[in-house]
PDB file of C-alpha atoms in Angstrom:
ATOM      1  CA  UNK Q   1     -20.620  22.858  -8.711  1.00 86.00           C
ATOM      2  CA  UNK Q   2     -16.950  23.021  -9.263  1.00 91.00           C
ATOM      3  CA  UNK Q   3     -14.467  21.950  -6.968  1.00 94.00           C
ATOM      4  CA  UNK Q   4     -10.890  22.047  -6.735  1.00 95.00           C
ATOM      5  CA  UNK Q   5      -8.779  18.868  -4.891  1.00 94.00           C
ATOM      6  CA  UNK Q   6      -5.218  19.511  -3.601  1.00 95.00           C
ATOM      7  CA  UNK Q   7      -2.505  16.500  -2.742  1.00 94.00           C
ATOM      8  CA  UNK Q   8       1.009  16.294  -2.130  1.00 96.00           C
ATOM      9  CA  UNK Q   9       1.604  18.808   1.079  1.00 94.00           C
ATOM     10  CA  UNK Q  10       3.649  17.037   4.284  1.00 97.00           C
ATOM     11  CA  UNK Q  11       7.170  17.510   6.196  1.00 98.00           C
ATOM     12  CA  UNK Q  12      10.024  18.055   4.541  1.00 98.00           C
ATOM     13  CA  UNK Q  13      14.248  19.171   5.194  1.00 98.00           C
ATOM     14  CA  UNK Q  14      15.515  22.172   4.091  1.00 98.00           C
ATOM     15  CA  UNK Q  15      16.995  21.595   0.686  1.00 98.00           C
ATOM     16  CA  UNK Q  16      14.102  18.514  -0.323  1.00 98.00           C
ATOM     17  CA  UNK Q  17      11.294  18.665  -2.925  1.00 98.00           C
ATOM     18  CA  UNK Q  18       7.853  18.465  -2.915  1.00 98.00           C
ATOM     19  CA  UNK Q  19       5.057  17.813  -5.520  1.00 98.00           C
ATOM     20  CA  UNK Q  20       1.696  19.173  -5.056  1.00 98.00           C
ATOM     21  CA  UNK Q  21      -1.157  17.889  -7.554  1.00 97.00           C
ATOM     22  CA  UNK Q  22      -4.570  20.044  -7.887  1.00 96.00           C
ATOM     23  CA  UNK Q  23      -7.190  18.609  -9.893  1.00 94.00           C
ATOM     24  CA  UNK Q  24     -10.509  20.166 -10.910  1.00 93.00           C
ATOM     25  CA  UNK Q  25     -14.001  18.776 -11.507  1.00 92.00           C
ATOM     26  CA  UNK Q  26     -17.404  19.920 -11.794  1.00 92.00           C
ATOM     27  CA  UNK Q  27     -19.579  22.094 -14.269  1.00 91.00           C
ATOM     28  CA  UNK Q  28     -16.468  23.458 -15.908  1.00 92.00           C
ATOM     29  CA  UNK Q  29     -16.759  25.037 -19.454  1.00 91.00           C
ATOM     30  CA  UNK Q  30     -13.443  26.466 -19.578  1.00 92.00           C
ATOM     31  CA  UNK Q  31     -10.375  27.073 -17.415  1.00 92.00           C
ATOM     32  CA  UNK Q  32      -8.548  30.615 -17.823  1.00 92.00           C
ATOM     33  CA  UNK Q  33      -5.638  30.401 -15.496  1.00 94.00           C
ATOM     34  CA  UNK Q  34      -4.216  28.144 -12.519  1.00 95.00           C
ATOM     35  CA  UNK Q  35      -2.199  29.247  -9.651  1.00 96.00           C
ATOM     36  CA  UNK Q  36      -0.857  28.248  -6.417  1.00 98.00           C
ATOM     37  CA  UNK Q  37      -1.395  30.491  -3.336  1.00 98.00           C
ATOM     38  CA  UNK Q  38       0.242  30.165   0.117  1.00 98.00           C
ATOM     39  CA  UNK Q  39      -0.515  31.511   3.757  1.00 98.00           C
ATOM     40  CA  UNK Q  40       1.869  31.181   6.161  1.00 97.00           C
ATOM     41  CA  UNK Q  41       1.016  32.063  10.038  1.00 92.00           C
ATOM     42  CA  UNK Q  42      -0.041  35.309  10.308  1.00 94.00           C
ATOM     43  CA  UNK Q  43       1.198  36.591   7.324  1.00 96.00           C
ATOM     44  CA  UNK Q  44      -1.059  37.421   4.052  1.00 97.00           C
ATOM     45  CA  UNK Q  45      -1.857  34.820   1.329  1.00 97.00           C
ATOM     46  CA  UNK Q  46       0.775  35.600  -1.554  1.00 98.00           C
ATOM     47  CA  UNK Q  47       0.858  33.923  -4.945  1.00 98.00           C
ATOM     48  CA  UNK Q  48       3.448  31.675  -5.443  1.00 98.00           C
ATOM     49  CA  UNK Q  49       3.249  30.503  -9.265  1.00 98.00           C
ATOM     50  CA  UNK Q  50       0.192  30.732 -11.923  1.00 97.00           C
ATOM     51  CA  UNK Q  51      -0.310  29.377 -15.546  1.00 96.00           C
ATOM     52  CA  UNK Q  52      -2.598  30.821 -18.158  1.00 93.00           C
ATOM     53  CA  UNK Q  53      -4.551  28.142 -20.312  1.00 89.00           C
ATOM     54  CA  UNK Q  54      -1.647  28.531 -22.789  1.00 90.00           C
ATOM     55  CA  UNK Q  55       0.921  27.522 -20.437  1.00 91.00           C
ATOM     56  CA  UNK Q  56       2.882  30.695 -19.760  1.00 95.00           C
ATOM     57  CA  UNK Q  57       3.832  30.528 -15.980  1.00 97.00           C
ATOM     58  CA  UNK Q  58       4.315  32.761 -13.520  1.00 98.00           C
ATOM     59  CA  UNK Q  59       6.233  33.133 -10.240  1.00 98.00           C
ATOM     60  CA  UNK Q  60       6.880  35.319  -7.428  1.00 98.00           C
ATOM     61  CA  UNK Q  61      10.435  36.100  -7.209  1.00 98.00           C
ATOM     62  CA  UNK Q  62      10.889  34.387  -4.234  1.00 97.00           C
ATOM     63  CA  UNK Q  63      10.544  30.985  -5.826  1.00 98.00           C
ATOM     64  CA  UNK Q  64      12.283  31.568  -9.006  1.00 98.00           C
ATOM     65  CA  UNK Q  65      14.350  28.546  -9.861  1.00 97.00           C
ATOM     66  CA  UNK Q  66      13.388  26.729  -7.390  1.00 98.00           C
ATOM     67  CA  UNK Q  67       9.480  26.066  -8.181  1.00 98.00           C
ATOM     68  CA  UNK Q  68       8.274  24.863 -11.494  1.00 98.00           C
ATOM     69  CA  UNK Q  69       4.245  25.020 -12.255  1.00 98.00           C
ATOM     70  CA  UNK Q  70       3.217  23.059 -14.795  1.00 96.00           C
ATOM     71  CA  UNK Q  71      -0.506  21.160 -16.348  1.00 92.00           C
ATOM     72  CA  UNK Q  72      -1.636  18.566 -18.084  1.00 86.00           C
ATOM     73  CA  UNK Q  73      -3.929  20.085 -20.443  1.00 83.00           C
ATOM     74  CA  UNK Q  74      -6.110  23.148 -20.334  1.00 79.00           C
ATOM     75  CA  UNK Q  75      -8.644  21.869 -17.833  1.00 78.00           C
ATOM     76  CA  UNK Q  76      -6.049  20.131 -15.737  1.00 78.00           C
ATOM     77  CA  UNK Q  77      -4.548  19.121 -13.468  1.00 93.00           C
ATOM     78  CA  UNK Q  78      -2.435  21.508 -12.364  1.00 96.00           C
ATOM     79  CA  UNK Q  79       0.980  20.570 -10.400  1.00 97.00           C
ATOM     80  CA  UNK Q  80       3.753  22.833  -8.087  1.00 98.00           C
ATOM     81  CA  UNK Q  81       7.157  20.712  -8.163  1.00 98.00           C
ATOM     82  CA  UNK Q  82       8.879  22.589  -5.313  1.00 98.00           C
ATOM     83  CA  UNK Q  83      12.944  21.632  -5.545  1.00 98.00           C
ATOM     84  CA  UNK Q  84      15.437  23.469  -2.777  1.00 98.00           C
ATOM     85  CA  UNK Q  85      13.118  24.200  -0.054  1.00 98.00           C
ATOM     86  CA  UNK Q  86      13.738  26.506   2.794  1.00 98.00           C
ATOM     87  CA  UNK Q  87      11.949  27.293   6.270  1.00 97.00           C
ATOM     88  CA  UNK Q  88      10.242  30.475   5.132  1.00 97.00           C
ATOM     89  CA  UNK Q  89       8.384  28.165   2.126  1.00 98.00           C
ATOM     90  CA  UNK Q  90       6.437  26.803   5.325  1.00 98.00           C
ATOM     91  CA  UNK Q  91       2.947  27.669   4.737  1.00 98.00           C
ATOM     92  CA  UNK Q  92      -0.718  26.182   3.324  1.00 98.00           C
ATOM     93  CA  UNK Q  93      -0.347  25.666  -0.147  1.00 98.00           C
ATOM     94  CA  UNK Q  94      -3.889  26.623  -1.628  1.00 98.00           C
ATOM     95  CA  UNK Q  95      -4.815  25.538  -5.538  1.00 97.00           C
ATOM     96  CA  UNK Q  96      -6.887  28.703  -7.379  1.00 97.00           C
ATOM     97  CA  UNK Q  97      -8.398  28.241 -10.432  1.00 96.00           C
ATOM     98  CA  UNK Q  98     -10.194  31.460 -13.003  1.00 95.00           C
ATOM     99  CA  UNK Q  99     -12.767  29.414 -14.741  1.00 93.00           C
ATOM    100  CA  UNK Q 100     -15.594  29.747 -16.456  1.00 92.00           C
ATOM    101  CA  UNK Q 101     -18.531  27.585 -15.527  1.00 91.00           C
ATOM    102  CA  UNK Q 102     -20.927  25.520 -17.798  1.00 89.00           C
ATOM    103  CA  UNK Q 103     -23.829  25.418 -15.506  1.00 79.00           C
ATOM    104  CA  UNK Q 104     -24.664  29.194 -15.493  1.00 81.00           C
ATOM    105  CA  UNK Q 105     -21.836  30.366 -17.507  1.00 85.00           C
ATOM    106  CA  UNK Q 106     -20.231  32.461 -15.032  1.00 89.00           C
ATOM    107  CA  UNK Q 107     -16.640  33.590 -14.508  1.00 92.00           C
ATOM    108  CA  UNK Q 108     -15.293  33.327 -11.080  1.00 92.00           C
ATOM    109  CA  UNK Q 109     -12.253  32.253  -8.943  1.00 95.00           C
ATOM    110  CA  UNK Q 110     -12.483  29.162  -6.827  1.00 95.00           C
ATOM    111  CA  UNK Q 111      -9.907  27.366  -4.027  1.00 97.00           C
ATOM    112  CA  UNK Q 112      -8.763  24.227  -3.223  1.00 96.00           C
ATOM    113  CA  UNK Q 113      -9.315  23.382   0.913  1.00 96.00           C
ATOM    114  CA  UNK Q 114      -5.283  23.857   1.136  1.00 96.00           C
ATOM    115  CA  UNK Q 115      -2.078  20.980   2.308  1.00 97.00           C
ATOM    116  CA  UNK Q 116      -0.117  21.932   4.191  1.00 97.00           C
ATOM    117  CA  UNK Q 117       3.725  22.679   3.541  1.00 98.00           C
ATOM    118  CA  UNK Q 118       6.080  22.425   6.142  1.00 98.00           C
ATOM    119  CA  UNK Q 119      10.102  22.810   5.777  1.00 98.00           C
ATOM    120  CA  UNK Q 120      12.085  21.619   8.850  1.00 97.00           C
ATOM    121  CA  UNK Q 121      14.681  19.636  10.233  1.00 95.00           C
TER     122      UNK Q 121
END
């Protein structure tokens, strides 16, 4: 069993920072990439930033300078500072992780439960 554990959503003005922590445990052999999703009301889940077990991030362009993804080490954890926030970064925040598992040795993508994200004055 693997499981991924999210912290750090809430409320927040336009223009404040947030830091969300995702940590994983389980029957994990090795981690290939980290990434934070988000889903905002009726809109599709988009990727927000990712990190490969080397630590070469990745961001959408909508959260270039603003976000920074970063991890402790190559099994985790895995944190999203967000810095400058706006309205339309209102969404569930959801932790992914490619891993490989040590119990059957299996590739696949899990998800954290989600926090929630809101921006508003």
């Amino acid at each position: 069993q693997v499981q991924l554990v999210e912290s750090g959503g809430g409320l927040v003005q336009p223009g404040g920072s947030l830091r969300l922590s995702c940590a994983a445990s389980g029957n994990i052999f090795r981690i290939n990439a980290m990434g934070w999703y988000r889903q905002a009301p009726e809109k599709q889940r988009e990727l927000v930033a990712s990190i490969t077990s080397s630590g070469t991030p990745n961001y959408a362009d909508s959260v270039k300078g603003r976000f920074t993804i970063s991890r402790d080490n190559a099994k985790g954890p895995v944190y999203l500072q967000m810095n400058s926030l706006k309205a339309e970064d209102t969404a569930v925040y959801y932790c992914n992780a490619d891993l490989w598992s040590s119990g059957d040795m299996s590739r696949r993508n899990y998800w954290g439960q989600g926090t929630q994200v809101t921006v508003s004055s």
